């Protein structure tokens, strides 16, 4: 199983980025995907989650209305569209997969497989 997160970069405040999480060795019908981020000196925090079969999205309060999670089962890829980015969104972003229902979705220990992370820097 492999998750590859990519799409990060440097963007000015108010800008947009789209992160991708390409999965191999598993199918998105069987695994839910979560996006997490970790800023320097801070703990890893959950950002967004998408359910395995129903595809219902969930967002952390800090990104609601700005981030949108979606998935393409045919491409086995999950996307995180990030708009109106703020300096406090600067972090390494990771995607991770888990089985089971939407319980404790912000608990990183509930996720089985992790991508390598992609850096997002929001700065003028």
Short mmCIF file of N, CA and C in Angstrom, two decimals:
data_model
loop_
_atom_site.label_atom_id
_atom_site.label_comp_id
_atom_site.label_asym_id
_atom_site.label_seq_id
_atom_site.Cartn_x
_atom_site.Cartn_y
_atom_site.Cartn_z
N UNK A 1 0.84 -1.19 0.00
CA UNK A 1 0.00 0.00 0.00
C UNK A 1 0.88 1.24 0.00
N UNK A 2 0.49 2.20 -0.83
CA UNK A 2 1.27 3.44 -0.89
C UNK A 2 0.32 4.61 -1.10
N UNK A 3 0.57 5.67 -0.35
CA UNK A 3 -0.14 6.92 -0.54
C UNK A 3 0.89 7.98 -0.91
N UNK A 4 0.62 8.69 -1.99
CA UNK A 4 1.54 9.75 -2.42
C UNK A 4 0.81 11.08 -2.39
N UNK A 5 1.28 11.96 -1.53
CA UNK A 5 0.70 13.29 -1.42
C UNK A 5 1.57 14.27 -2.20
N UNK A 6 0.94 15.09 -3.02
CA UNK A 6 1.69 16.09 -3.76
C UNK A 6 0.80 17.27 -4.08
N UNK A 7 1.44 18.33 -4.58
CA UNK A 7 0.69 19.53 -4.93
C UNK A 7 0.97 20.73 -4.05
N UNK A 8 1.78 20.57 -3.03
CA UNK A 8 2.11 21.69 -2.16
C UNK A 8 2.99 22.72 -2.87
N UNK A 9 3.24 23.81 -2.18
CA UNK A 9 4.07 24.86 -2.75
C UNK A 9 3.99 26.12 -1.95
N UNK A 10 4.54 27.17 -2.53
CA UNK A 10 4.53 28.50 -1.91
C UNK A 10 3.43 29.33 -2.56
N UNK A 11 2.59 29.93 -1.74
CA UNK A 11 1.48 30.72 -2.26
C UNK A 11 1.29 31.94 -1.37
N UNK A 12 0.82 33.01 -1.95
CA UNK A 12 0.56 34.22 -1.17
C UNK A 12 -0.75 34.09 -0.40
N UNK A 13 -0.89 34.83 0.68
CA UNK A 13 -2.18 34.83 1.41
C UNK A 13 -3.33 35.15 0.48
N UNK A 14 -4.41 34.41 0.63
CA UNK A 14 -5.55 34.56 -0.26
C UNK A 14 -5.49 33.68 -1.48
N UNK A 15 -4.37 33.02 -1.70
CA UNK A 15 -4.20 32.17 -2.86
C UNK A 15 -4.81 30.79 -2.68
N UNK A 16 -4.61 29.94 -3.68
CA UNK A 16 -5.20 28.61 -3.70
C UNK A 16 -4.16 27.56 -4.09
N UNK A 17 -4.39 26.36 -3.61
CA UNK A 17 -3.60 25.20 -3.99
C UNK A 17 -4.53 23.99 -4.02
N UNK A 18 -4.16 23.00 -4.81
CA UNK A 18 -4.88 21.74 -4.78
C UNK A 18 -3.89 20.62 -4.46
N UNK A 19 -4.14 19.95 -3.37
CA UNK A 19 -3.32 18.79 -3.00
C UNK A 19 -3.99 17.53 -3.54
N UNK A 20 -3.15 16.57 -3.90
CA UNK A 20 -3.63 15.28 -4.36
C UNK A 20 -3.03 14.18 -3.51
N UNK A 21 -3.80 13.13 -3.32
CA UNK A 21 -3.34 11.95 -2.60
C UNK A 21 -3.66 10.74 -3.47
N UNK A 22 -2.64 10.22 -4.11
CA UNK A 22 -2.81 9.08 -5.01
C UNK A 22 -2.55 7.79 -4.24
N UNK A 23 -3.54 6.90 -4.27
CA UNK A 23 -3.44 5.66 -3.51
C UNK A 23 -3.18 4.48 -4.43
N UNK A 24 -2.34 3.57 -3.98
CA UNK A 24 -2.12 2.32 -4.70
C UNK A 24 -2.09 1.20 -3.67
N UNK A 25 -2.60 0.04 -4.08
CA UNK A 25 -2.64 -1.09 -3.17
C UNK A 25 -3.86 -1.12 -2.28
N UNK A 26 -4.74 -0.15 -2.44
CA UNK A 26 -6.01 -0.14 -1.73
C UNK A 26 -7.02 0.59 -2.59
N UNK A 27 -8.29 0.41 -2.27
CA UNK A 27 -9.33 1.11 -3.02
C UNK A 27 -10.06 2.07 -2.08
N UNK A 28 -10.50 3.17 -2.63
CA UNK A 28 -11.16 4.18 -1.82
C UNK A 28 -12.56 3.75 -1.39
N UNK A 29 -13.07 2.67 -1.95
CA UNK A 29 -14.35 2.12 -1.46
C UNK A 29 -14.17 1.44 -0.11
N UNK A 30 -12.96 0.99 0.16
CA UNK A 30 -12.69 0.25 1.39
C UNK A 30 -12.01 1.10 2.47
N UNK A 31 -11.40 2.20 2.07
CA UNK A 31 -10.64 3.02 3.01
C UNK A 31 -11.12 4.47 2.94
N UNK A 32 -11.34 5.03 4.10
CA UNK A 32 -11.57 6.47 4.20
C UNK A 32 -10.21 7.18 4.19
N UNK A 33 -10.23 8.43 3.78
CA UNK A 33 -8.99 9.21 3.70
C UNK A 33 -9.12 10.47 4.55
N UNK A 34 -8.08 10.73 5.29
CA UNK A 34 -8.01 11.96 6.05
C UNK A 34 -6.80 12.78 5.64
N UNK A 35 -6.96 14.09 5.69
CA UNK A 35 -5.82 14.98 5.50
C UNK A 35 -5.45 15.57 6.87
N UNK A 36 -4.18 15.52 7.17
CA UNK A 36 -3.65 16.08 8.40
C UNK A 36 -2.56 17.09 8.05
N UNK A 37 -2.23 17.93 8.99
CA UNK A 37 -1.12 18.85 8.76
C UNK A 37 -0.34 19.03 10.06
N UNK A 38 0.92 19.37 9.90
CA UNK A 38 1.77 19.61 11.05
C UNK A 38 2.68 20.80 10.78
N UNK A 39 2.51 21.81 11.59
CA UNK A 39 3.35 23.00 11.50
C UNK A 39 4.53 22.85 12.45
N UNK A 40 5.62 23.54 12.19
CA UNK A 40 6.79 23.44 13.07
C UNK A 40 6.45 23.74 14.52
N UNK A 41 6.84 22.85 15.41
CA UNK A 41 6.61 23.06 16.82
C UNK A 41 5.20 22.78 17.29
N UNK A 42 4.36 22.29 16.39
CA UNK A 42 2.97 22.01 16.75
C UNK A 42 2.64 20.54 16.53
N UNK A 43 1.57 20.11 17.16
CA UNK A 43 1.14 18.74 16.98
C UNK A 43 0.42 18.58 15.64
N UNK A 44 0.43 17.35 15.16
CA UNK A 44 -0.30 17.06 13.94
C UNK A 44 -1.79 17.20 14.20
N UNK A 45 -2.50 17.84 13.29
CA UNK A 45 -3.94 18.04 13.46
C UNK A 45 -4.69 17.60 12.21
N UNK A 46 -5.88 17.09 12.43
CA UNK A 46 -6.72 16.71 11.31
C UNK A 46 -7.31 17.93 10.64
N UNK A 47 -7.42 17.88 9.32
CA UNK A 47 -7.93 19.00 8.54
C UNK A 47 -9.24 18.65 7.86
N UNK A 48 -9.26 17.48 7.22
CA UNK A 48 -10.45 17.09 6.48
C UNK A 48 -10.48 15.58 6.35
N UNK A 49 -11.67 15.07 6.09
CA UNK A 49 -11.89 13.62 6.03
C UNK A 49 -12.97 13.35 4.98
N UNK A 50 -12.81 12.22 4.28
CA UNK A 50 -13.86 11.82 3.36
C UNK A 50 -14.13 10.33 3.56
N UNK A 51 -15.41 9.99 3.69
CA UNK A 51 -15.80 8.63 3.98
C UNK A 51 -15.53 7.68 2.83
N UNK A 52 -15.45 6.39 3.13
CA UNK A 52 -15.04 5.42 2.13
C UNK A 52 -16.12 5.16 1.11
N UNK A 53 -17.32 4.87 1.48
CA UNK A 53 -18.36 4.55 0.50
C UNK A 53 -19.27 5.74 0.20
N UNK A 54 -19.69 6.41 1.26
CA UNK A 54 -20.63 7.51 1.02
C UNK A 54 -19.92 8.80 0.60
N UNK A 55 -18.63 8.87 0.86
CA UNK A 55 -17.88 10.05 0.42
C UNK A 55 -18.28 11.32 1.13
N UNK A 56 -18.88 11.19 2.32
CA UNK A 56 -19.30 12.38 3.06
C UNK A 56 -18.06 13.11 3.58
N UNK A 57 -17.98 14.42 3.31
CA UNK A 57 -16.81 15.19 3.75
C UNK A 57 -17.01 15.77 5.16
N UNK A 58 -15.91 15.88 5.86
CA UNK A 58 -15.92 16.51 7.18
C UNK A 58 -14.72 17.45 7.23
N UNK A 59 -14.91 18.60 7.89
CA UNK A 59 -13.84 19.60 7.94
C UNK A 59 -13.60 20.07 9.36
N UNK A 60 -12.34 20.35 9.63
CA UNK A 60 -12.00 21.02 10.87
C UNK A 60 -12.56 22.45 10.79
N UNK A 61 -12.94 23.00 11.94
CA UNK A 61 -13.57 24.33 11.94
C UNK A 61 -12.68 25.39 11.29
N UNK A 62 -11.39 25.25 11.48
CA UNK A 62 -10.47 26.28 10.99
C UNK A 62 -10.41 26.36 9.47
N UNK A 63 -10.89 25.34 8.77
CA UNK A 63 -10.81 25.35 7.30
C UNK A 63 -12.17 25.31 6.63
N UNK A 64 -13.23 25.24 7.40
CA UNK A 64 -14.57 25.19 6.82
C UNK A 64 -14.82 26.41 5.95
N UNK A 65 -15.40 26.17 4.79
CA UNK A 65 -15.69 27.25 3.86
C UNK A 65 -14.52 27.63 2.97
N UNK A 66 -13.34 27.12 3.27
CA UNK A 66 -12.15 27.42 2.47
C UNK A 66 -11.58 26.19 1.78
N UNK A 67 -11.67 25.04 2.43
CA UNK A 67 -11.12 23.80 1.89
C UNK A 67 -12.26 22.90 1.43
N UNK A 68 -12.01 22.15 0.37
CA UNK A 68 -12.98 21.18 -0.14
C UNK A 68 -12.26 19.88 -0.43
N UNK A 69 -12.77 18.81 0.13
CA UNK A 69 -12.20 17.48 -0.12
C UNK A 69 -13.10 16.75 -1.10
N UNK A 70 -12.48 15.99 -2.00
CA UNK A 70 -13.24 15.20 -2.97
C UNK A 70 -12.41 14.00 -3.36
N UNK A 71 -13.04 13.06 -4.05
CA UNK A 71 -12.28 11.90 -4.49
C UNK A 71 -12.75 11.43 -5.85
N UNK A 72 -11.85 10.81 -6.57
CA UNK A 72 -12.12 10.20 -7.87
C UNK A 72 -11.79 8.73 -7.73
N UNK A 73 -12.82 7.91 -7.58
CA UNK A 73 -12.57 6.48 -7.37
C UNK A 73 -11.88 5.84 -8.56
N UNK A 74 -12.19 6.30 -9.75
CA UNK A 74 -11.59 5.73 -10.96
C UNK A 74 -10.08 5.96 -10.97
N UNK A 75 -9.65 7.10 -10.44
CA UNK A 75 -8.22 7.40 -10.38
C UNK A 75 -7.61 7.03 -9.03
N UNK A 76 -8.47 6.56 -8.12
CA UNK A 76 -8.00 6.20 -6.77
C UNK A 76 -7.24 7.36 -6.12
N UNK A 77 -7.81 8.54 -6.27
CA UNK A 77 -7.13 9.75 -5.81
C UNK A 77 -8.11 10.64 -5.03
N UNK A 78 -7.60 11.20 -3.96
CA UNK A 78 -8.36 12.16 -3.16
C UNK A 78 -7.72 13.53 -3.32
N UNK A 79 -8.55 14.55 -3.40
CA UNK A 79 -8.08 15.91 -3.59
C UNK A 79 -8.46 16.79 -2.41
N UNK A 80 -7.63 17.77 -2.16
CA UNK A 80 -7.96 18.79 -1.17
C UNK A 80 -7.75 20.14 -1.83
N UNK A 81 -8.84 20.78 -2.18
CA UNK A 81 -8.78 22.12 -2.75
C UNK A 81 -8.77 23.13 -1.61
N UNK A 82 -7.76 23.97 -1.63
CA UNK A 82 -7.58 24.94 -0.55
C UNK A 82 -7.63 26.34 -1.13
N UNK A 83 -8.61 27.10 -0.70
CA UNK A 83 -8.79 28.47 -1.15
C UNK A 83 -8.62 29.45 0.00
N UNK A 84 -8.41 30.69 -0.36
CA UNK A 84 -8.26 31.75 0.64
C UNK A 84 -7.26 31.33 1.72
N UNK A 85 -6.12 30.89 1.29
CA UNK A 85 -5.12 30.38 2.22
C UNK A 85 -4.58 31.48 3.11
N UNK A 86 -4.27 31.10 4.34
CA UNK A 86 -3.78 32.04 5.34
C UNK A 86 -2.39 31.59 5.81
N UNK A 87 -1.61 32.50 6.34
CA UNK A 87 -0.29 32.10 6.84
C UNK A 87 -0.36 30.96 7.86
N UNK A 88 -1.42 30.91 8.65
CA UNK A 88 -1.54 29.85 9.64
C UNK A 88 -1.85 28.48 9.03
N UNK A 89 -2.09 28.43 7.72
CA UNK A 89 -2.25 27.16 7.03
C UNK A 89 -0.90 26.54 6.66
N UNK A 90 0.17 27.27 6.88
CA UNK A 90 1.51 26.76 6.56
C UNK A 90 1.82 25.54 7.40
N UNK A 91 2.17 24.45 6.72
CA UNK A 91 2.44 23.18 7.40
C UNK A 91 2.82 22.14 6.36
N UNK A 92 3.28 21.01 6.85
CA UNK A 92 3.39 19.83 5.99
C UNK A 92 2.06 19.11 6.04
N UNK A 93 1.52 18.82 4.88
CA UNK A 93 0.22 18.17 4.79
C UNK A 93 0.40 16.70 4.43
N UNK A 94 -0.30 15.86 5.16
CA UNK A 94 -0.23 14.41 4.96
C UNK A 94 -1.63 13.86 4.66
N UNK A 95 -1.68 12.85 3.81
CA UNK A 95 -2.91 12.10 3.68
C UNK A 95 -2.70 10.73 4.33
N UNK A 96 -3.79 10.18 4.82
CA UNK A 96 -3.71 8.90 5.51
C UNK A 96 -5.00 8.14 5.30
N UNK A 97 -4.94 6.84 5.41
CA UNK A 97 -6.10 6.00 5.16
C UNK A 97 -6.46 5.18 6.38
N UNK A 98 -7.75 4.86 6.49
CA UNK A 98 -8.23 4.06 7.61
C UNK A 98 -9.45 3.27 7.15
N UNK A 99 -9.71 2.18 7.85
CA UNK A 99 -10.94 1.43 7.63
C UNK A 99 -11.92 1.82 8.72
N UNK A 100 -13.13 1.34 8.60
CA UNK A 100 -14.12 1.61 9.62
C UNK A 100 -14.88 2.90 9.36
N UNK A 101 -15.82 3.18 10.22
CA UNK A 101 -16.70 4.32 10.07
C UNK A 101 -16.10 5.60 10.61
N UNK A 102 -16.88 6.69 10.49
CA UNK A 102 -16.41 8.02 10.87
C UNK A 102 -16.45 8.25 12.38
N UNK A 103 -15.62 7.52 13.10
CA UNK A 103 -15.51 7.68 14.55
C UNK A 103 -14.10 8.13 14.86
N UNK A 104 -13.98 9.14 15.71
CA UNK A 104 -12.65 9.66 16.07
C UNK A 104 -11.83 9.96 14.82
N UNK A 105 -12.40 10.67 13.89
CA UNK A 105 -11.73 10.88 12.60
C UNK A 105 -10.50 11.77 12.72
N UNK A 106 -10.36 12.53 13.80
CA UNK A 106 -9.18 13.37 13.99
C UNK A 106 -8.10 12.68 14.80
N UNK A 107 -8.31 11.42 15.14
CA UNK A 107 -7.32 10.65 15.88
C UNK A 107 -6.34 10.03 14.89
N UNK A 108 -5.13 10.56 14.83
CA UNK A 108 -4.14 10.10 13.86
C UNK A 108 -3.77 8.63 14.07
N UNK A 109 -3.90 8.13 15.29
CA UNK A 109 -3.52 6.74 15.55
C UNK A 109 -4.51 5.76 14.93
N UNK A 110 -5.67 6.25 14.50
CA UNK A 110 -6.66 5.37 13.88
C UNK A 110 -6.38 5.15 12.40
N UNK A 111 -5.38 5.81 11.87
CA UNK A 111 -5.05 5.70 10.45
C UNK A 111 -3.91 4.71 10.26
N UNK A 112 -4.06 3.89 9.23
CA UNK A 112 -3.14 2.78 9.03
C UNK A 112 -1.96 3.15 8.14
N UNK A 113 -2.27 3.78 7.01
CA UNK A 113 -1.23 4.10 6.04
C UNK A 113 -1.13 5.61 5.87
N UNK A 114 0.10 6.08 5.70
CA UNK A 114 0.36 7.51 5.59
C UNK A 114 1.19 7.82 4.36
N UNK A 115 0.89 8.96 3.75
CA UNK A 115 1.73 9.46 2.67
C UNK A 115 2.94 10.17 3.24
N UNK A 116 3.82 10.63 2.36
CA UNK A 116 5.09 11.19 2.80
C UNK A 116 5.00 12.66 3.17
N UNK A 117 3.91 13.33 2.85
CA UNK A 117 3.76 14.74 3.20
C UNK A 117 4.17 15.66 2.08
N UNK A 118 3.50 16.80 2.02
CA UNK A 118 3.84 17.82 1.03
C UNK A 118 3.77 19.18 1.73
N UNK A 119 4.78 20.00 1.48
CA UNK A 119 4.89 21.28 2.19
C UNK A 119 3.99 22.34 1.55
N UNK A 120 3.21 23.00 2.40
CA UNK A 120 2.42 24.15 1.98
C UNK A 120 2.91 25.35 2.76
N UNK A 121 3.33 26.39 2.05
CA UNK A 121 3.81 27.61 2.69
C UNK A 121 2.99 28.79 2.17
N UNK A 122 2.38 29.50 3.09
CA UNK A 122 1.57 30.66 2.74
C UNK A 122 2.27 31.90 3.28
N UNK A 123 2.80 32.68 2.38
CA UNK A 123 3.60 33.83 2.79
C UNK A 123 3.64 34.85 1.68
N UNK A 124 3.71 36.11 2.08
CA UNK A 124 3.85 37.18 1.09
C UNK A 124 5.32 37.53 0.90
#
